[in-house]
Coordinates of C-alpha atoms and ligand atoms in Angstrom, one line a residue:
M1363 CA 18.3 -30.9 -14.4
L1364 CA 17.1 -27.3 -14.0
A1365 CA 13.4 -26.7 -13.5
P1366 CA 11.8 -25.8 -16.9
I1367 CA 9.6 -23.0 -15.5
L1368 CA 11.8 -20.2 -16.9
D1369 CA 12.3 -21.8 -20.3
G1370 CA 11.2 -19.4 -23.0
K1371 CA 10.2 -16.7 -20.5
R1372 CA 11.2 -13.1 -21.4
I1373 CA 12.7 -11.1 -18.6
L1374 CA 13.4 -7.3 -18.8
L1375 CA 16.2 -6.7 -16.3
V1376 CA 16.8 -3.1 -15.2
I1377 CA 20.2 -2.6 -13.7
S1378 CA 20.4 0.6 -11.7
G1379 CA 23.3 2.2 -9.9
G1380 CA 24.9 0.4 -7.0
I1381 CA 27.9 -1.8 -6.2
A1382 CA 25.4 -4.8 -6.2
A1383 CA 25.1 -4.4 -10.0
Y1384 CA 28.0 -6.9 -10.3
K1385 CA 25.7 -9.6 -8.8
S1386 CA 23.2 -8.9 -11.6
L1387 CA 25.7 -10.3 -14.1
D1388 CA 25.5 -13.6 -12.3
L1389 CA 21.7 -13.3 -12.3
I1390 CA 21.7 -12.9 -16.1
R1391 CA 23.9 -16.0 -16.4
R1392 CA 21.5 -18.1 -14.2
L1393 CA 18.4 -16.9 -16.0
R1394 CA 20.0 -17.8 -19.4
E1395 CA 21.0 -21.3 -18.1
R1396 CA 17.4 -21.9 -17.4
G1397 CA 16.3 -20.9 -20.9
A1398 CA 15.0 -17.4 -20.2
A1399 CA 15.5 -14.6 -22.7
V1400 CA 17.0 -11.6 -20.9
R1401 CA 17.0 -8.1 -22.2
C1402 CA 18.7 -5.5 -20.1
I1403 CA 18.3 -1.8 -19.5
L1404 CA 21.4 -0.3 -17.9
T1405 CA 20.9 3.1 -16.2
E1406 CA 23.7 5.7 -16.2
G1407 CA 24.4 4.8 -12.6
G1408 CA 24.4 1.1 -13.4
A1409 CA 26.9 1.7 -16.2
A1410 CA 29.3 3.1 -13.6
F1411 CA 29.5 -0.3 -12.0
V1412 CA 29.2 -2.8 -14.8
T1413 CA 30.1 -2.4 -18.5
P1414 CA 27.5 -2.6 -21.3
L1415 CA 29.9 -5.1 -22.9
S1416 CA 29.7 -7.6 -20.0
V1417 CA 25.9 -7.3 -19.9
A1418 CA 25.6 -7.8 -23.6
A1419 CA 27.9 -10.8 -23.6
L1420 CA 26.1 -12.5 -20.8
S1421 CA 22.5 -11.7 -22.0
E1422 CA 23.5 -12.3 -25.7
E1423 CA 21.3 -9.3 -26.5
K1424 CA 21.9 -5.7 -27.3
V1425 CA 21.9 -3.5 -24.1
F1426 CA 19.5 -0.6 -23.9
M1427 CA 20.8 2.6 -22.3
D1428 CA 19.6 5.9 -23.7
L1429 CA 16.0 7.1 -23.9
F1430 CA 16.8 9.5 -26.7
S1431 CA 18.9 7.2 -28.9
L1432 CA 17.3 7.5 -32.3
T1433 CA 18.6 4.1 -33.4
D1434 CA 17.2 2.4 -30.2
E1435 CA 13.9 4.1 -30.6
S1436 CA 13.4 3.1 -34.2
E1437 CA 14.6 -0.5 -33.6
M1438 CA 12.9 -1.0 -30.3
G1439 CA 10.9 1.8 -28.7
H1440 CA 10.7 2.0 -24.9
I1441 CA 7.1 1.0 -25.0
R1442 CA 7.8 -2.2 -26.9
L1443 CA 10.7 -3.0 -24.7
S1444 CA 8.5 -2.9 -21.6
R1445 CA 5.6 -4.8 -23.2
E1446 CA 7.7 -7.6 -24.8
A1447 CA 8.5 -9.1 -21.5
D1448 CA 6.7 -11.5 -19.2
L1449 CA 8.3 -9.9 -16.1
V1450 CA 10.3 -6.8 -15.3
V1451 CA 13.0 -7.2 -12.7
V1452 CA 14.8 -4.2 -11.2
A1453 CA 18.1 -5.5 -9.7
P1454 CA 19.7 -3.7 -8.0
A1455 CA 16.9 -1.2 -7.3
S1456 CA 18.6 1.9 -5.8
A1457 CA 16.7 4.2 -3.4
D1458 CA 16.6 6.7 -6.3
I1459 CA 14.9 4.4 -8.8
L1460 CA 12.4 3.2 -6.2
A1461 CA 11.6 6.8 -5.4
K1462 CA 11.1 7.6 -9.1
M1463 CA 8.9 4.5 -9.6
A1464 CA 6.8 5.4 -6.6
Q1465 CA 6.3 8.9 -8.0
G1466 CA 5.8 7.9 -11.6
L1467 CA 8.8 9.9 -12.8
A1468 CA 10.2 9.0 -16.2
D1469 CA 13.4 10.8 -16.9
D1470 CA 15.5 8.1 -18.5
L1471 CA 14.9 4.9 -20.4
A1472 CA 14.7 2.6 -17.3
T1473 CA 12.0 4.8 -15.5
T1474 CA 10.1 5.4 -18.8
A1475 CA 10.0 1.6 -19.5
L1476 CA 8.9 1.0 -15.9
L1477 CA 6.1 3.6 -16.1
A1478 CA 5.0 2.2 -19.5
T1479 CA 4.9 -1.4 -18.6
D1480 CA 1.7 -3.4 -18.1
K1481 CA 3.7 -6.4 -16.8
P1482 CA 4.4 -7.6 -13.2
V1483 CA 7.4 -5.9 -11.6
L1484 CA 9.9 -7.4 -9.1
V1485 CA 12.4 -5.2 -7.3
A1486 CA 15.6 -6.2 -5.5
P1487 CA 16.5 -3.1 -3.4
A1488 CA 20.1 -2.4 -2.6
M1489 CA 21.3 0.6 -0.6
N1490 CA 22.9 1.9 2.6
H1491 CA 20.9 0.8 5.7
M1492 CA 20.1 4.4 6.7
M1493 CA 18.7 5.0 3.3
W1494 CA 16.6 1.8 3.5
A1495 CA 15.3 2.8 6.9
H1496 CA 14.5 6.4 5.9
P1497 CA 10.8 7.2 6.1
A1498 CA 10.9 8.4 2.5
T1499 CA 12.1 5.0 1.3
R1500 CA 9.6 3.2 3.6
A1501 CA 6.8 5.3 2.1
N1502 CA 8.0 4.6 -1.4
I1503 CA 8.2 0.9 -0.8
A1504 CA 4.7 0.9 0.8
S1505 CA 3.3 2.8 -2.2
L1506 CA 5.0 0.4 -4.7
E1507 CA 3.7 -2.6 -2.9
A1508 CA 0.2 -1.2 -2.8
Q1509 CA 0.5 -0.9 -6.6
G1510 CA 1.3 -4.6 -6.8
V1511 CA 5.1 -4.4 -7.2
R1512 CA 6.8 -7.4 -5.6
R1513 CA 10.0 -7.2 -3.6
V1514 CA 12.9 -9.6 -2.8
G1515 CA 15.3 -8.6 0.0
P1516 CA 17.2 -6.6 1.0
E1517 CA 19.3 -8.7 3.3
S1518 CA 21.1 -7.6 6.5
G1519 CA 24.8 -7.8 6.7
D1520 CA 28.0 -6.0 5.8
L1521 CA 27.4 -3.2 3.3
A1522 CA 29.8 -2.0 0.7
C1523 CA 30.0 1.4 2.5
G1524 CA 31.6 -0.3 5.5
E1525 CA 28.5 -0.1 7.7
V1526 CA 26.4 -3.0 8.8
G1527 CA 22.6 -3.3 8.5
A1528 CA 19.7 -4.1 6.2
G1529 CA 20.3 -2.9 2.6
R1530 CA 22.3 -5.6 0.9
M1531 CA 20.8 -6.9 -2.3
A1532 CA 19.4 -10.4 -2.2
E1533 CA 21.8 -13.0 -3.6
P1534 CA 21.2 -13.9 -7.3
M1535 CA 19.8 -17.4 -6.3
Q1536 CA 17.3 -15.7 -4.0
I1537 CA 16.2 -13.3 -6.8
L1538 CA 16.0 -16.3 -9.2
A1539 CA 13.7 -18.2 -6.7
A1540 CA 11.5 -15.1 -6.4
I1541 CA 11.3 -14.9 -10.2
E1542 CA 10.4 -18.6 -10.4
A1543 CA 7.8 -18.3 -7.7
Q1544 CA 6.2 -15.4 -9.6
F1545 CA 5.9 -17.6 -12.8
A1546 CA 4.7 -20.6 -10.8
E1547 CA 2.0 -18.4 -9.4
R1548 CA 0.6 -17.8 -12.9
T1549 CA -0.4 -21.4 -13.2
S1550 CA -1.5 -21.9 -9.6
L1551 CA -5.2 -21.9 -10.6
A1552 CA -4.9 -23.8 -13.9
G1553 CA -7.7 -26.2 -14.4
R1554 CA -10.0 -24.4 -11.9
R1555 CA -13.2 -22.6 -12.6
A1556 CA -14.0 -19.3 -11.0
L1557 CA -17.1 -17.1 -10.8
V1558 CA -17.0 -13.4 -9.7
T1559 CA -19.8 -10.9 -9.3
S1560 CA -19.0 -7.2 -9.6
G1561 CA -20.5 -3.7 -9.8
P1562 CA -23.9 -2.4 -8.7
T1563 CA -27.2 -3.7 -10.0
H1564 CA -29.8 -1.4 -11.5
E1565 CA -33.4 -2.0 -10.5
P1566 CA -35.9 -0.3 -12.8
I1567 CA -38.5 2.1 -11.6
D1568 CA -39.8 2.7 -15.2
P1569 CA -38.0 2.4 -18.6
V1570 CA -35.7 5.4 -17.8
R1571 CA -35.2 5.4 -14.1
F1572 CA -33.6 3.0 -11.7
I1573 CA -32.4 2.3 -8.1
A1574 CA -28.6 1.9 -8.0
N1575 CA -25.6 2.5 -5.7
R1576 CA -22.1 3.9 -5.9
S1577 CA -20.2 0.7 -6.5
S1578 CA -17.7 1.1 -9.3
G1579 CA -16.9 -2.6 -10.0
R1580 CA -13.2 -1.9 -9.5
Q1581 CA -12.7 -4.5 -6.8
G1582 CA -14.7 -7.3 -8.4
H1583 CA -13.1 -6.7 -11.8
A1584 CA -9.6 -6.7 -10.2
I1585 CA -10.4 -10.1 -8.5
A1586 CA -11.6 -11.6 -11.8
A1587 CA -8.4 -10.4 -13.5
A1588 CA -6.2 -11.8 -10.7
L1589 CA -7.9 -15.2 -10.8
A1590 CA -7.7 -15.4 -14.6
Q1591 CA -4.0 -14.4 -14.5
R1592 CA -3.3 -17.4 -12.4
G1593 CA -4.9 -19.7 -15.0
A1594 CA -8.5 -20.0 -13.7
A1595 CA -11.3 -20.2 -16.3
T1596 CA -13.1 -17.1 -15.0
I1597 CA -16.6 -15.9 -15.5
L1598 CA -17.3 -12.3 -14.4
V1599 CA -21.0 -11.4 -13.9
S1600 CA -21.0 -7.7 -13.9
G1601 CA -23.7 -5.1 -13.2
P1602 CA -23.4 -1.7 -15.1
S1603 CA -19.8 -0.5 -14.6
A1604 CA -17.4 1.8 -16.4
E1605 CA -14.5 -0.6 -15.8
P1606 CA -13.2 -2.3 -19.0
D1607 CA -13.7 -6.0 -19.3
P1608 CA -10.6 -7.7 -17.9
A1609 CA -8.4 -9.5 -20.4
G1610 CA -8.8 -13.3 -20.5
V1611 CA -12.1 -13.2 -18.6
E1612 CA -15.5 -14.3 -19.9
V1613 CA -17.9 -11.4 -19.0
R1614 CA -21.6 -11.6 -18.7
H1615 CA -23.2 -8.1 -18.5
V1616 CA -26.4 -7.9 -16.5
E1617 CA -28.5 -5.1 -15.0
T1618 CA -30.7 -6.5 -12.3
A1619 CA -30.2 -8.8 -9.3
A1620 CA -32.5 -11.3 -10.9
E1621 CA -30.4 -11.3 -14.1
M1622 CA -27.2 -11.6 -12.0
L1623 CA -28.5 -14.6 -10.1
A1624 CA -29.6 -16.3 -13.3
A1625 CA -26.1 -15.7 -14.9
C1626 CA -24.4 -17.0 -11.7
R1627 CA -26.5 -20.2 -11.7
A1628 CA -25.8 -20.8 -15.3
A1629 CA -22.0 -20.5 -14.6
L1630 CA -22.0 -23.4 -12.1
P1631 CA -20.2 -25.6 -11.4
V1632 CA -17.2 -23.6 -10.3
D1633 CA -14.5 -24.2 -7.8
V1634 CA -14.6 -20.8 -6.3
A1635 CA -17.2 -18.0 -6.3
V1636 CA -16.4 -14.5 -5.1
C1637 CA -19.4 -12.2 -4.7
A1638 CA -18.0 -8.6 -4.8
A1639 CA -21.1 -7.1 -6.4
A1640 CA -23.1 -4.5 -4.5
V1641 CA -26.4 -6.1 -5.2
S1642 CA -29.4 -3.9 -4.5
D1643 CA -31.3 -5.5 -1.6
W1644 CA -34.6 -4.3 -3.0
K1645 CA -36.3 -3.8 -6.4
V1646 CA -39.4 -2.0 -7.3
A1647 CA -42.2 -4.5 -7.0
N1648 CA -44.0 -3.5 -10.2
P1649 CA -41.9 -1.3 -12.4
A1650 CA -43.9 0.8 -14.8
T1651 CA -43.8 -0.2 -18.4
Q1652 CA -44.1 3.4 -19.6
K1653 CA -42.2 6.4 -18.3
L1654 CA -43.9 7.7 -15.1
K1655 CA -45.3 11.2 -15.8
K1656 CA -45.5 14.0 -13.2
D1657 CA -49.3 13.8 -13.2
V1658 CA -49.3 10.0 -12.6
T1659 CA -51.3 10.5 -9.4
A1660 CA -54.7 12.2 -9.5
D1661 CA -53.9 14.6 -6.7
G1662 CA -50.4 15.5 -8.1
A1663 CA -48.6 13.8 -5.1
P1664 CA -45.4 11.9 -6.0
P1665 CA -45.9 8.2 -6.8
K1666 CA -45.3 5.7 -4.0
L1667 CA -42.8 3.0 -4.9
T1668 CA -43.5 -0.4 -3.4
L1669 CA -40.2 -2.3 -2.9
A1670 CA -39.8 -6.1 -2.9
A1671 CA -36.8 -8.1 -1.7
N1672 CA -34.2 -9.2 -4.3
P1673 CA -32.7 -12.6 -4.2
D1674 CA -29.4 -12.9 -2.2
I1675 CA -26.9 -14.3 -4.7
L1676 CA -24.2 -15.1 -2.2
A1677 CA -26.6 -17.0 0.1
S1678 CA -27.9 -18.8 -2.9
L1679 CA -24.4 -19.9 -4.0
G1680 CA -23.6 -20.8 -0.4
G1681 CA -26.6 -23.0 -0.2
A1682 CA -26.4 -24.5 -3.7
G1683 CA -26.3 -28.1 -2.3
N1684 CA -24.2 -30.4 -4.5
R1685 CA -23.6 -27.5 -6.9
R1686 CA -22.1 -25.4 -4.1
P1687 CA -18.6 -24.0 -5.1
R1688 CA -15.9 -25.5 -2.9
L1689 CA -15.0 -22.0 -1.8
V1690 CA -17.6 -19.3 -1.5
I1691 CA -16.4 -15.8 -0.7
G1692 CA -18.4 -12.7 0.1
F1693 CA -17.8 -9.1 1.0
A1694 CA -19.4 -7.3 3.8
A1695 CA -19.9 -3.6 3.3
E1696 CA -20.3 -2.2 6.8
T1697 CA -20.3 1.3 8.4
E1698 CA -20.1 0.1 12.0
N1699 CA -19.1 -3.0 14.0
V1700 CA -17.3 -4.2 10.8
V1701 CA -15.9 -7.5 12.0
E1702 CA -18.9 -8.5 14.2
N1703 CA -21.4 -7.9 11.4
A1704 CA -19.2 -9.7 8.9
T1705 CA -18.9 -12.7 11.1
A1706 CA -22.7 -12.9 11.4
K1707 CA -23.1 -12.5 7.7
R1708 CA -20.6 -15.3 7.0
R1709 CA -22.8 -17.7 9.0
A1710 CA -26.1 -16.4 7.7
K1711 CA -25.0 -16.7 4.1
N1712 CA -23.2 -20.0 4.6
C1713 CA -20.0 -18.8 3.0
D1714 CA -16.4 -19.8 3.8
W1715 CA -14.7 -16.4 3.8
I1716 CA -16.0 -12.9 4.1
L1717 CA -13.9 -9.9 3.3
A1718 CA -15.2 -7.2 5.6
N1719 CA -14.7 -3.6 4.7
D1720 CA -15.6 -0.3 6.2
V1721 CA -17.5 1.7 3.7
S1722 CA -18.3 4.7 5.9
P1723 CA -18.4 8.0 4.0
G1724 CA -14.9 9.1 5.1
T1725 CA -13.1 5.9 4.0
G1726 CA -13.6 6.5 0.2
T1727 CA -13.8 2.7 -0.3
F1728 CA -17.1 2.8 -2.3
G1729 CA -16.1 4.0 -5.7
G1730 CA -12.4 4.6 -4.6
R1731 CA -9.1 2.9 -5.5
E1732 CA -8.1 1.5 -2.1
N1733 CA -9.6 -0.9 0.3
T1734 CA -8.9 -2.0 3.9
V1735 CA -10.3 -5.4 4.5
H1736 CA -10.4 -8.0 7.3
L1737 CA -10.6 -11.6 6.1
V1738 CA -13.1 -13.4 8.3
S1739 CA -13.1 -17.2 8.1
A1740 CA -13.8 -20.2 10.4
D1741 CA -10.2 -19.9 11.6
G1742 CA -10.6 -16.3 12.8
V1743 CA -10.0 -12.8 11.6
E1744 CA -7.0 -11.6 9.6
D1745 CA -6.5 -7.8 9.3
W1746 CA -5.0 -6.7 5.9
P1747 CA -3.3 -3.3 5.6
T1748 CA -4.8 -0.7 3.4
L1749 CA -4.0 -1.8 -0.2
S1750 CA -4.9 -0.8 -3.7
K1751 CA -7.9 -2.8 -4.9
Q1752 CA -5.6 -4.5 -7.3
A1753 CA -3.3 -5.6 -4.5
V1754 CA -6.3 -6.9 -2.5
A1755 CA -7.3 -8.9 -5.5
E1756 CA -3.7 -10.3 -5.9
R1757 CA -3.6 -11.3 -2.2
L1758 CA -7.0 -12.9 -2.4
A1759 CA -6.2 -14.9 -5.6
E1760 CA -3.1 -16.2 -3.9
R1761 CA -5.1 -17.3 -0.9
V1762 CA -7.7 -19.0 -3.1
A1763 CA -4.9 -20.9 -5.0
R1764 CA -3.3 -22.1 -1.7
H1765 CA -6.7 -23.1 -0.3
L1766 CA -7.8 -25.1 -3.3
A1767 CA -4.4 -26.8 -3.6
A1768 CA -4.4 -27.8 0.0
A1769 CA -8.0 -29.0 -0.2
S1770 CA -7.5 -31.2 -3.3
Ligands
LIG2428 N1 -25.0 -10.0 -1.8 C1 -25.6 -10.8 -2.8 N2 -26.9 -10.6 -3.1 C2 -27.7 -9.7 -2.4 C3 -27.1 -8.9 -1.4 C4 -25.7 -9.1 -1.1 O1 -24.9 -11.6 -3.4 N3 -28.9 -9.5 -2.8 C5 -23.6 -10.3 -1.4 C6 -22.7 -9.2 -1.8 O2 -22.1 -9.4 -3.0 C7 -21.6 -9.4 -0.7 C8 -22.4 -9.9 0.5 O3 -23.6 -10.4 0.0 O4 -20.7 -10.4 -1.0 C9 -22.8 -8.9 1.6 O5 -23.4 -7.7 1.0 P1 -23.8 -6.5 1.9 O6 -24.4 -5.5 1.1 O7 -22.6 -6.2 2.8 O8 -24.8 -7.2 2.9 P2 -26.3 -7.4 2.8 O9 -26.6 -8.9 2.7 O10 -26.9 -6.6 1.7 O11 -26.8 -6.9 4.2 P3 -27.0 -5.4 4.8 O12 -27.2 -4.5 3.7 O13 -28.1 -5.6 5.7 O14 -25.7 -5.2 5.6

């Protein structure tokens, strides 16, 4: 009996040029045996190694080959092709197609569909070992992985070119296992409840002015999306942010720290809480109810703002007694002694994990697209490489799923 996980799943398989393309025929067969629908794009290079006829026969679908085919575009545009899939697999992934993907080139149907897709992508590289080891390929792979592209293989061994080394495409059964794992991941948080805070808070000075910070909300929104994609019922409590509401997430829009705390309390109980918001530590003690005018003080001096402390939302969740989430995760935005300060914050706020990040001006983390974090837990410190905020979110969601599964 074959595991039902692939039953009814739609795979878009891109077959690029390389002798390993013959193995993709077996991959199609195995996917079909497990009930997956397989649509294939065959690149010009791929078609030099396997025929469209064999691909069509095994997939029991029309094979897509030419970007500018009028019939193909009217029957099934490249956008639809890339969207009507649950997963896009590139096998074999040649050095050339990986380079194009990394650069965002779109000069044929395969690369256009890959650029247009909003679905997870898995690549199975296959090439000569020198090509695989080349710094250009290394950089392309690193860039793709930072974008969230997954990889299976390559393996080491005899290569078709007669040389020996790393570059042989993973075997079809290995690729199949990677595909199954990717689908299994999507339900890894099913039945769990998650709460995420994100963005800055705005603390009013008067009806038109406020105290804020440079947080974009990108990291928190990406975390909420990654948890929801794994099946968690996710509530995102967000301060003002230009980020769109993530799909499948219940979003509560708030402005101030006090509103954020109230929305978080109302969301309990949850299994996991991730506090990624850059909450303003202070608010104006007595915000003016009318706009402050320039002549607000008798002597014309600027008004003095008296600040009051805001509630600490993370600490409040960490100390929520029997309503405490099983896993409480915070961030630590630091500009010096990153790990030491984060370790102290973890204890002070009674949270389980802290993702420590350096937000010094040169790092571009605040408001930027990338993040370099250190995961601080009771077990020690784990340094993560610089990743896109989306990739940080994916990694964190995976860790959360593993932790909750092990704890229950
Ligand atoms: N945090 C919070 N509520 C606050 C302040 C911070 O929930 N009022 C959370 C943040 O979401 C983050 C963590 O606490 O997960 C640490 O935030 P950070 O700004 O690094 O630390 P602070 O507690 O503000 O301490 P300091 O500014 O002194 O470094």
